[in-house]
Every structure is written in structure tokens, then in C-alpha cells.
């Protein structure tokens, strides 16, 4: 494990008040491995309320109230179907205010979809632009919102299920390592996909 991954491990341990031995830490390769390892160590408290369903209802109600679209909102609805490019930044901020939770930051490709997918200098591709948020679905938006706001939404003393652990791990990676929230997937390798040494 490199310095970044050790720092990430320590922060996760402190967040959940758990400890990993060296052999357990060596088995963590993906975000899902990390979540599974934490989940095995935390004590869960049963809860009948589904966090993702609660946030989905909150977002759906806010979008209807703000009258952005006539589109039926289901988890599989693509975000670009709900938000036109006209007034996108304004409407995104209105939604954030209405639900009272942080939303993912829109990317340059969300705001200007005709941009090239890479930033170029003298015709040479120097870096790939971040994946557009609006290419995601409502379900993905709910997951991103929960991860971005895990400190407000999830009681770390009363974890209720694996979903909550996964969302916290992704939120920590976003906060500590700076990876775009929509580019952190459970199946991603911590080292090779996310670049955390």
C-alpha cells in the first residue's frame, strides 16, 4: 500500500472506529472490497426506513415543485431528460437549495456538451474531461447525494445496512482523494481506476 491508500485506510478506520490487521488491508483492492471489509466489522442496527428511497422521494418532490420537466421520474430516468441546458446552472442550484443537500458539481461537459472530451494543448490531448453528471440516472444521482452528504444522512453509530457503508466509503474517497463523485464505482480498483497509490 502506498502513502495515499494508507492514509485512506486510517481515515476509514477512524470514521467507523474499527481496525484492520495487515493481512486484511492487503486484501482490499476495489471500493467494494473496502466496503465489504468494513461491513464485516461494524455492528448494524435494523431500520425499516430505506435511505435511498427517502432521498429519491425528496428529489422527486423538489423537481416537481420546481416544475423543471413533465418527464415521469423513475430511478432509471436519465438526468439530461430532466434538465435542459437552458438555465442548467440556475436550476441545479435551485434543486440543491430545495432538497437542502449538496449535489455533485456539474462538469464542463454538462454545461457545454459540444466540448471535446479531452483538454488539448497545441492539438495534443493533455487530460480527459470529467464524465458529465447529466449522463447519469436519477438512481445514480441519489447515490451521489447520499455519498456527498453522508455525515448528515448516515448515523455512523447506527449503520443499518451495507448500502450505507458503501456510500460512506465513496464519500470518504471523494473528500480525501478528490476523485469526481460520479467516477467512483464499487467495482473500481483503488489503485488502477482511482489512482490511489
PDB file of C-alpha atoms in Angstrom:
ATOM      1  CA  UNK A   1       0.000   0.000   0.000  1.00  0.00           C
ATOM      2  CA  UNK A   2       1.213   3.464  -0.889  1.00  0.00           C
ATOM      3  CA  UNK A   3       1.009   6.552   1.292  1.00  0.00           C
ATOM      4  CA  UNK A   4      -2.373   7.707  -0.092  1.00  0.00           C
ATOM      5  CA  UNK A   5      -4.010   4.324   0.399  1.00  0.00           C
ATOM      6  CA  UNK A   6      -2.607   4.003   3.935  1.00  0.00           C
ATOM      7  CA  UNK A   7      -3.954   7.462   4.784  1.00  0.00           C
ATOM      8  CA  UNK A   8      -7.335   6.467   3.311  1.00  0.00           C
ATOM      9  CA  UNK A   9      -7.325   3.231   5.337  1.00  0.00           C
ATOM     10  CA  UNK A  10      -6.566   5.075   8.578  1.00  0.00           C
ATOM     11  CA  UNK A  11      -9.308   7.616   7.919  1.00  0.00           C
ATOM     12  CA  UNK A  12     -11.859   4.851   7.246  1.00  0.00           C
ATOM     13  CA  UNK A  13     -10.771   3.038  10.408  1.00  0.00           C
ATOM     14  CA  UNK A  14     -11.198   6.214  12.456  1.00  0.00           C
ATOM     15  CA  UNK A  15     -14.556   7.010  10.834  1.00  0.00           C
ATOM     16  CA  UNK A  16     -16.042   3.604  11.647  1.00  0.00           C
ATOM     17  CA  UNK A  17     -13.999   3.052  14.828  1.00  0.00           C
ATOM     18  CA  UNK A  18     -12.614  -0.248  13.581  1.00  0.00           C
ATOM     19  CA  UNK A  19      -9.130  -1.630  12.899  1.00  0.00           C
ATOM     20  CA  UNK A  20      -7.740  -3.802  10.099  1.00  0.00           C
ATOM     21  CA  UNK A  21      -4.748  -6.053  10.534  1.00  0.00           C
ATOM     22  CA  UNK A  22      -2.078  -6.132   7.808  1.00  0.00           C
ATOM     23  CA  UNK A  23      -3.449  -9.216   6.041  1.00  0.00           C
ATOM     24  CA  UNK A  24      -6.966  -7.737   5.932  1.00  0.00           C
ATOM     25  CA  UNK A  25      -5.639  -4.484   4.493  1.00  0.00           C
ATOM     26  CA  UNK A  26      -3.717  -6.358   1.787  1.00  0.00           C
ATOM     27  CA  UNK A  27      -6.984  -7.954   0.577  1.00  0.00           C
ATOM     28  CA  UNK A  28      -8.558  -4.564  -0.206  1.00  0.00           C
ATOM     29  CA  UNK A  29      -8.239  -3.935  -3.939  1.00  0.00           C
ATOM     30  CA  UNK A  30     -11.568  -2.419  -5.017  1.00  0.00           C
ATOM     31  CA  UNK A  31     -14.038   0.012  -3.490  1.00  0.00           C
ATOM     32  CA  UNK A  32     -16.379  -2.980  -2.997  1.00  0.00           C
ATOM     33  CA  UNK A  33     -13.625  -4.905  -1.155  1.00  0.00           C
ATOM     34  CA  UNK A  34     -13.200  -1.892   1.121  1.00  0.00           C
ATOM     35  CA  UNK A  35     -16.948  -1.694   1.790  1.00  0.00           C
ATOM     36  CA  UNK A  36     -17.243  -5.446   2.407  1.00  0.00           C
ATOM     37  CA  UNK A  37     -14.292  -5.394   4.824  1.00  0.00           C
ATOM     38  CA  UNK A  38     -15.798  -2.521   6.805  1.00  0.00           C
ATOM     39  CA  UNK A  39     -19.281  -4.041   6.779  1.00  0.00           C
ATOM     40  CA  UNK A  40     -17.954  -7.276   8.319  1.00  0.00           C
ATOM     41  CA  UNK A  41     -16.564  -5.275  11.253  1.00  0.00           C
ATOM     42  CA  UNK A  42     -19.418  -2.861  12.032  1.00  0.00           C
ATOM     43  CA  UNK A  43     -22.450  -3.679  14.124  1.00  0.00           C
ATOM     44  CA  UNK A  44     -25.622  -2.936  12.240  1.00  0.00           C
ATOM     45  CA  UNK A  45     -28.900  -1.729  13.700  1.00  0.00           C
ATOM     46  CA  UNK A  46     -32.057  -2.770  11.878  1.00  0.00           C
ATOM     47  CA  UNK A  47     -34.087   0.078  10.393  1.00  0.00           C
ATOM     48  CA  UNK A  48     -37.303  -0.147   8.393  1.00  0.00           C
ATOM     49  CA  UNK A  49     -36.676   3.123   6.535  1.00  0.00           C
ATOM     50  CA  UNK A  50     -34.752   2.933   3.252  1.00  0.00           C
ATOM     51  CA  UNK A  51     -32.371   5.894   2.964  1.00  0.00           C
ATOM     52  CA  UNK A  52     -32.125   5.823  -0.835  1.00  0.00           C
ATOM     53  CA  UNK A  53     -35.933   5.723  -1.125  1.00  0.00           C
ATOM     54  CA  UNK A  54     -36.267   8.696   1.231  1.00  0.00           C
ATOM     55  CA  UNK A  55     -33.782  10.758  -0.813  1.00  0.00           C
ATOM     56  CA  UNK A  56     -35.428   9.675  -4.083  1.00  0.00           C
ATOM     57  CA  UNK A  57     -38.799  10.952  -2.818  1.00  0.00           C
ATOM     58  CA  UNK A  58     -37.197  14.198  -1.642  1.00  0.00           C
ATOM     59  CA  UNK A  59     -35.554  14.806  -5.041  1.00  0.00           C
ATOM     60  CA  UNK A  60     -38.666  13.811  -6.993  1.00  0.00           C
ATOM     61  CA  UNK A  61     -40.866  16.127  -4.915  1.00  0.00           C
ATOM     62  CA  UNK A  62     -38.394  19.021  -5.360  1.00  0.00           C
ATOM     63  CA  UNK A  63     -38.163  18.564  -9.151  1.00  0.00           C
ATOM     64  CA  UNK A  64     -41.955  18.527  -9.417  1.00  0.00           C
ATOM     65  CA  UNK A  65     -42.269  21.595  -7.178  1.00  0.00           C
ATOM     66  CA  UNK A  66     -39.673  23.493  -9.222  1.00  0.00           C
ATOM     67  CA  UNK A  67     -41.531  22.446 -12.395  1.00  0.00           C
ATOM     68  CA  UNK A  68     -38.396  21.592 -14.407  1.00  0.00           C
ATOM     69  CA  UNK A  69     -39.987  18.895 -16.542  1.00  0.00           C
ATOM     70  CA  UNK A  70     -43.081  16.910 -17.436  1.00  0.00           C
ATOM     71  CA  UNK A  71     -40.999  13.715 -17.640  1.00  0.00           C
ATOM     72  CA  UNK A  72     -42.040  10.885 -15.336  1.00  0.00           C
ATOM     73  CA  UNK A  73     -39.336  10.490 -12.709  1.00  0.00           C
ATOM     74  CA  UNK A  74     -38.256   6.929 -12.005  1.00  0.00           C
ATOM     75  CA  UNK A  75     -34.842   5.672 -10.837  1.00  0.00           C
ATOM     76  CA  UNK A  76     -33.801   4.822 -14.425  1.00  0.00           C
ATOM     77  CA  UNK A  77     -34.654   8.287 -15.817  1.00  0.00           C
ATOM     78  CA  UNK A  78     -31.602   9.932 -17.373  1.00  0.00           C
ATOM     79  CA  UNK A  79     -30.742  13.265 -15.775  1.00  0.00           C
ATOM     80  CA  UNK A  80     -30.450  15.039 -19.143  1.00  0.00           C
ATOM     81  CA  UNK A  81     -34.179  14.280 -19.623  1.00  0.00           C
ATOM     82  CA  UNK A  82     -34.944  16.336 -16.502  1.00  0.00           C
ATOM     83  CA  UNK A  83     -32.581  19.269 -17.024  1.00  0.00           C
ATOM     84  CA  UNK A  84     -32.359  21.204 -20.252  1.00  0.00           C
ATOM     85  CA  UNK A  85     -29.171  23.103 -20.983  1.00  0.00           C
ATOM     86  CA  UNK A  86     -31.178  26.318 -20.750  1.00  0.00           C
ATOM     87  CA  UNK A  87     -30.838  27.624 -17.166  1.00  0.00           C
ATOM     88  CA  UNK A  88     -28.982  24.430 -16.180  1.00  0.00           C
ATOM     89  CA  UNK A  89     -26.690  26.007 -13.583  1.00  0.00           C
ATOM     90  CA  UNK A  90     -29.566  28.032 -12.073  1.00  0.00           C
ATOM     91  CA  UNK A  91     -31.903  25.013 -11.951  1.00  0.00           C
ATOM     92  CA  UNK A  92     -29.183  22.792 -10.451  1.00  0.00           C
ATOM     93  CA  UNK A  93     -28.649  25.345  -7.657  1.00  0.00           C
ATOM     94  CA  UNK A  94     -32.422  25.639  -7.121  1.00  0.00           C
ATOM     95  CA  UNK A  95     -32.678  21.855  -6.721  1.00  0.00           C
ATOM     96  CA  UNK A  96     -29.759  21.839  -4.290  1.00  0.00           C
ATOM     97  CA  UNK A  97     -31.422  24.550  -2.204  1.00  0.00           C
ATOM     98  CA  UNK A  98     -34.830  22.870  -2.321  1.00  0.00           C
ATOM     99  CA  UNK A  99     -33.595  19.476  -1.098  1.00  0.00           C
ATOM    100  CA  UNK A 100     -31.161  21.039   1.374  1.00  0.00           C
ATOM    101  CA  UNK A 101     -28.342  18.677   0.392  1.00  0.00           C
ATOM    102  CA  UNK A 102     -25.152  19.072  -1.624  1.00  0.00           C
ATOM    103  CA  UNK A 103     -25.401  17.966  -5.260  1.00  0.00           C
ATOM    104  CA  UNK A 104     -22.470  16.804  -7.409  1.00  0.00           C
ATOM    105  CA  UNK A 105     -20.714  19.629  -9.222  1.00  0.00           C
ATOM    106  CA  UNK A 106     -21.688  19.932 -12.862  1.00  0.00           C
ATOM    107  CA  UNK A 107     -18.802  19.339 -15.254  1.00  0.00           C
ATOM    108  CA  UNK A 108     -17.710  21.432 -18.210  1.00  0.00           C
ATOM    109  CA  UNK A 109     -19.316  18.814 -20.495  1.00  0.00           C
ATOM    110  CA  UNK A 110     -22.646  19.251 -18.681  1.00  0.00           C
ATOM    111  CA  UNK A 111     -22.556  22.989 -19.247  1.00  0.00           C
ATOM    112  CA  UNK A 112     -21.102  22.873 -22.787  1.00  0.00           C
ATOM    113  CA  UNK A 113     -21.898  19.437 -24.270  1.00  0.00           C
ATOM    114  CA  UNK A 114     -20.191  20.282 -27.576  1.00  0.00           C
ATOM    115  CA  UNK A 115     -16.738  20.480 -25.985  1.00  0.00           C
ATOM    116  CA  UNK A 116     -14.183  17.846 -26.933  1.00  0.00           C
ATOM    117  CA  UNK A 117     -13.940  15.022 -24.376  1.00  0.00           C
ATOM    118  CA  UNK A 118     -10.251  15.886 -23.843  1.00  0.00           C
ATOM    119  CA  UNK A 119      -8.488  19.122 -22.982  1.00  0.00           C
ATOM    120  CA  UNK A 120      -5.919  19.803 -25.682  1.00  0.00           C
ATOM    121  CA  UNK A 121      -2.825  21.969 -25.813  1.00  0.00           C
ATOM    122  CA  UNK A 122      -1.381  22.656 -29.261  1.00  0.00           C
ATOM    123  CA  UNK A 123      -3.562  19.831 -30.596  1.00  0.00           C
ATOM    124  CA  UNK A 124      -2.213  17.295 -28.082  1.00  0.00           C
ATOM    125  CA  UNK A 125      -4.604  15.668 -25.623  1.00  0.00           C
ATOM    126  CA  UNK A 126      -3.314  16.518 -22.159  1.00  0.00           C
ATOM    127  CA  UNK A 127      -6.172  15.231 -19.986  1.00  0.00           C
ATOM    128  CA  UNK A 128      -9.635  13.742 -20.209  1.00  0.00           C
ATOM    129  CA  UNK A 129     -12.532  15.895 -19.062  1.00  0.00           C
ATOM    130  CA  UNK A 130     -14.675  14.632 -16.174  1.00  0.00           C
ATOM    131  CA  UNK A 131     -17.657  12.494 -17.129  1.00  0.00           C
ATOM    132  CA  UNK A 132     -20.854  14.570 -17.386  1.00  0.00           C
ATOM    133  CA  UNK A 133     -23.155  14.292 -14.374  1.00  0.00           C
ATOM    134  CA  UNK A 134     -26.196  14.549 -16.636  1.00  0.00           C
ATOM    135  CA  UNK A 135     -25.258  11.258 -18.342  1.00  0.00           C
ATOM    136  CA  UNK A 136     -26.222   9.547 -15.084  1.00  0.00           C
ATOM    137  CA  UNK A 137     -29.625   8.359 -13.931  1.00  0.00           C
ATOM    138  CA  UNK A 138     -31.809   9.523 -11.079  1.00  0.00           C
ATOM    139  CA  UNK A 139     -30.745   6.401  -9.148  1.00  0.00           C
ATOM    140  CA  UNK A 140     -27.081   7.345  -9.578  1.00  0.00           C
ATOM    141  CA  UNK A 141     -27.854  10.919  -8.518  1.00  0.00           C
ATOM    142  CA  UNK A 142     -29.452   9.587  -5.321  1.00  0.00           C
ATOM    143  CA  UNK A 143     -26.325   7.509  -4.602  1.00  0.00           C
ATOM    144  CA  UNK A 144     -24.059  10.514  -5.241  1.00  0.00           C
ATOM    145  CA  UNK A 145     -26.180  12.713  -2.982  1.00  0.00           C
ATOM    146  CA  UNK A 146     -26.034  10.160  -0.150  1.00  0.00           C
ATOM    147  CA  UNK A 147     -22.231   9.863  -0.514  1.00  0.00           C
ATOM    148  CA  UNK A 148     -21.702  13.625  -0.670  1.00  0.00           C
ATOM    149  CA  UNK A 149     -23.884  14.158   2.406  1.00  0.00           C
ATOM    150  CA  UNK A 150     -23.105  11.004   4.394  1.00  0.00           C
ATOM    151  CA  UNK A 151     -22.204  12.967   7.526  1.00  0.00           C
ATOM    152  CA  UNK A 152     -25.703  14.480   7.619  1.00  0.00           C
ATOM    153  CA  UNK A 153     -27.641  11.439   6.388  1.00  0.00           C
ATOM    154  CA  UNK A 154     -25.968   8.413   7.984  1.00  0.00           C
ATOM    155  CA  UNK A 155     -25.536   7.840  11.691  1.00  0.00           C
ATOM    156  CA  UNK A 156     -22.152   6.132  11.880  1.00  0.00           C
ATOM    157  CA  UNK A 157     -23.043   4.832  15.353  1.00  0.00           C
ATOM    158  CA  UNK A 158     -26.117   3.056  13.925  1.00  0.00           C
ATOM    159  CA  UNK A 159     -25.219   1.694  10.499  1.00  0.00           C
ATOM    160  CA  UNK A 160     -28.278  -0.157   9.193  1.00  0.00           C
ATOM    161  CA  UNK A 161     -27.033  -1.914   6.051  1.00  0.00           C
ATOM    162  CA  UNK A 162     -24.244  -2.444   3.525  1.00  0.00           C
ATOM    163  CA  UNK A 163     -25.568   0.348   1.272  1.00  0.00           C
ATOM    164  CA  UNK A 164     -24.777   2.895   3.974  1.00  0.00           C
ATOM    165  CA  UNK A 165     -21.219   1.570   4.333  1.00  0.00           C
ATOM    166  CA  UNK A 166     -20.719   1.725   0.548  1.00  0.00           C
ATOM    167  CA  UNK A 167     -21.972   5.304   0.383  1.00  0.00           C
ATOM    168  CA  UNK A 168     -19.709   6.385   3.263  1.00  0.00           C
ATOM    169  CA  UNK A 169     -16.632   4.762   1.677  1.00  0.00           C
ATOM    170  CA  UNK A 170     -17.334   6.526  -1.631  1.00  0.00           C
ATOM    171  CA  UNK A 171     -17.931   9.809   0.214  1.00  0.00           C
ATOM    172  CA  UNK A 172     -14.601   9.445   2.010  1.00  0.00           C
ATOM    173  CA  UNK A 173     -12.746   8.708  -1.249  1.00  0.00           C
ATOM    174  CA  UNK A 174     -14.336  11.804  -2.786  1.00  0.00           C
ATOM    175  CA  UNK A 175     -13.485  14.018   0.204  1.00  0.00           C
ATOM    176  CA  UNK A 176      -9.967  12.750   0.887  1.00  0.00           C
ATOM    177  CA  UNK A 177      -8.686  11.854  -2.577  1.00  0.00           C
ATOM    178  CA  UNK A 178     -10.559  14.339  -4.781  1.00  0.00           C
ATOM    179  CA  UNK A 179     -11.906  11.864  -7.328  1.00  0.00           C
ATOM    180  CA  UNK A 180     -15.120  13.074  -9.020  1.00  0.00           C
ATOM    181  CA  UNK A 181     -18.072  11.505  -7.199  1.00  0.00           C
ATOM    182  CA  UNK A 182     -19.608  10.184 -10.429  1.00  0.00           C
ATOM    183  CA  UNK A 183     -16.348   8.451 -11.340  1.00  0.00           C
ATOM    184  CA  UNK A 184     -16.111   6.324  -8.183  1.00  0.00           C
ATOM    185  CA  UNK A 185     -17.784   2.947  -8.694  1.00  0.00           C
ATOM    186  CA  UNK A 186     -17.863  -0.045  -6.365  1.00  0.00           C
ATOM    187  CA  UNK A 187     -16.087  -2.245  -8.906  1.00  0.00           C
ATOM    188  CA  UNK A 188     -13.230   0.235  -9.386  1.00  0.00           C
ATOM    189  CA  UNK A 189      -9.723  -0.727  -8.384  1.00  0.00           C
ATOM    190  CA  UNK A 190      -8.496   1.684  -5.736  1.00  0.00           C
ATOM    191  CA  UNK A 191      -5.050   1.796  -7.307  1.00  0.00           C
ATOM    192  CA  UNK A 192      -5.595   1.387 -11.053  1.00  0.00           C
ATOM    193  CA  UNK A 193      -9.017   3.015 -11.656  1.00  0.00           C
ATOM    194  CA  UNK A 194      -8.921   5.695  -8.963  1.00  0.00           C
ATOM    195  CA  UNK A 195      -5.171   6.324  -8.970  1.00  0.00           C
ATOM    196  CA  UNK A 196      -4.770   5.974  -5.206  1.00  0.00           C
ATOM    197  CA  UNK A 197      -1.270   4.579  -4.502  1.00  0.00           C
TER     198      UNK A 197
END
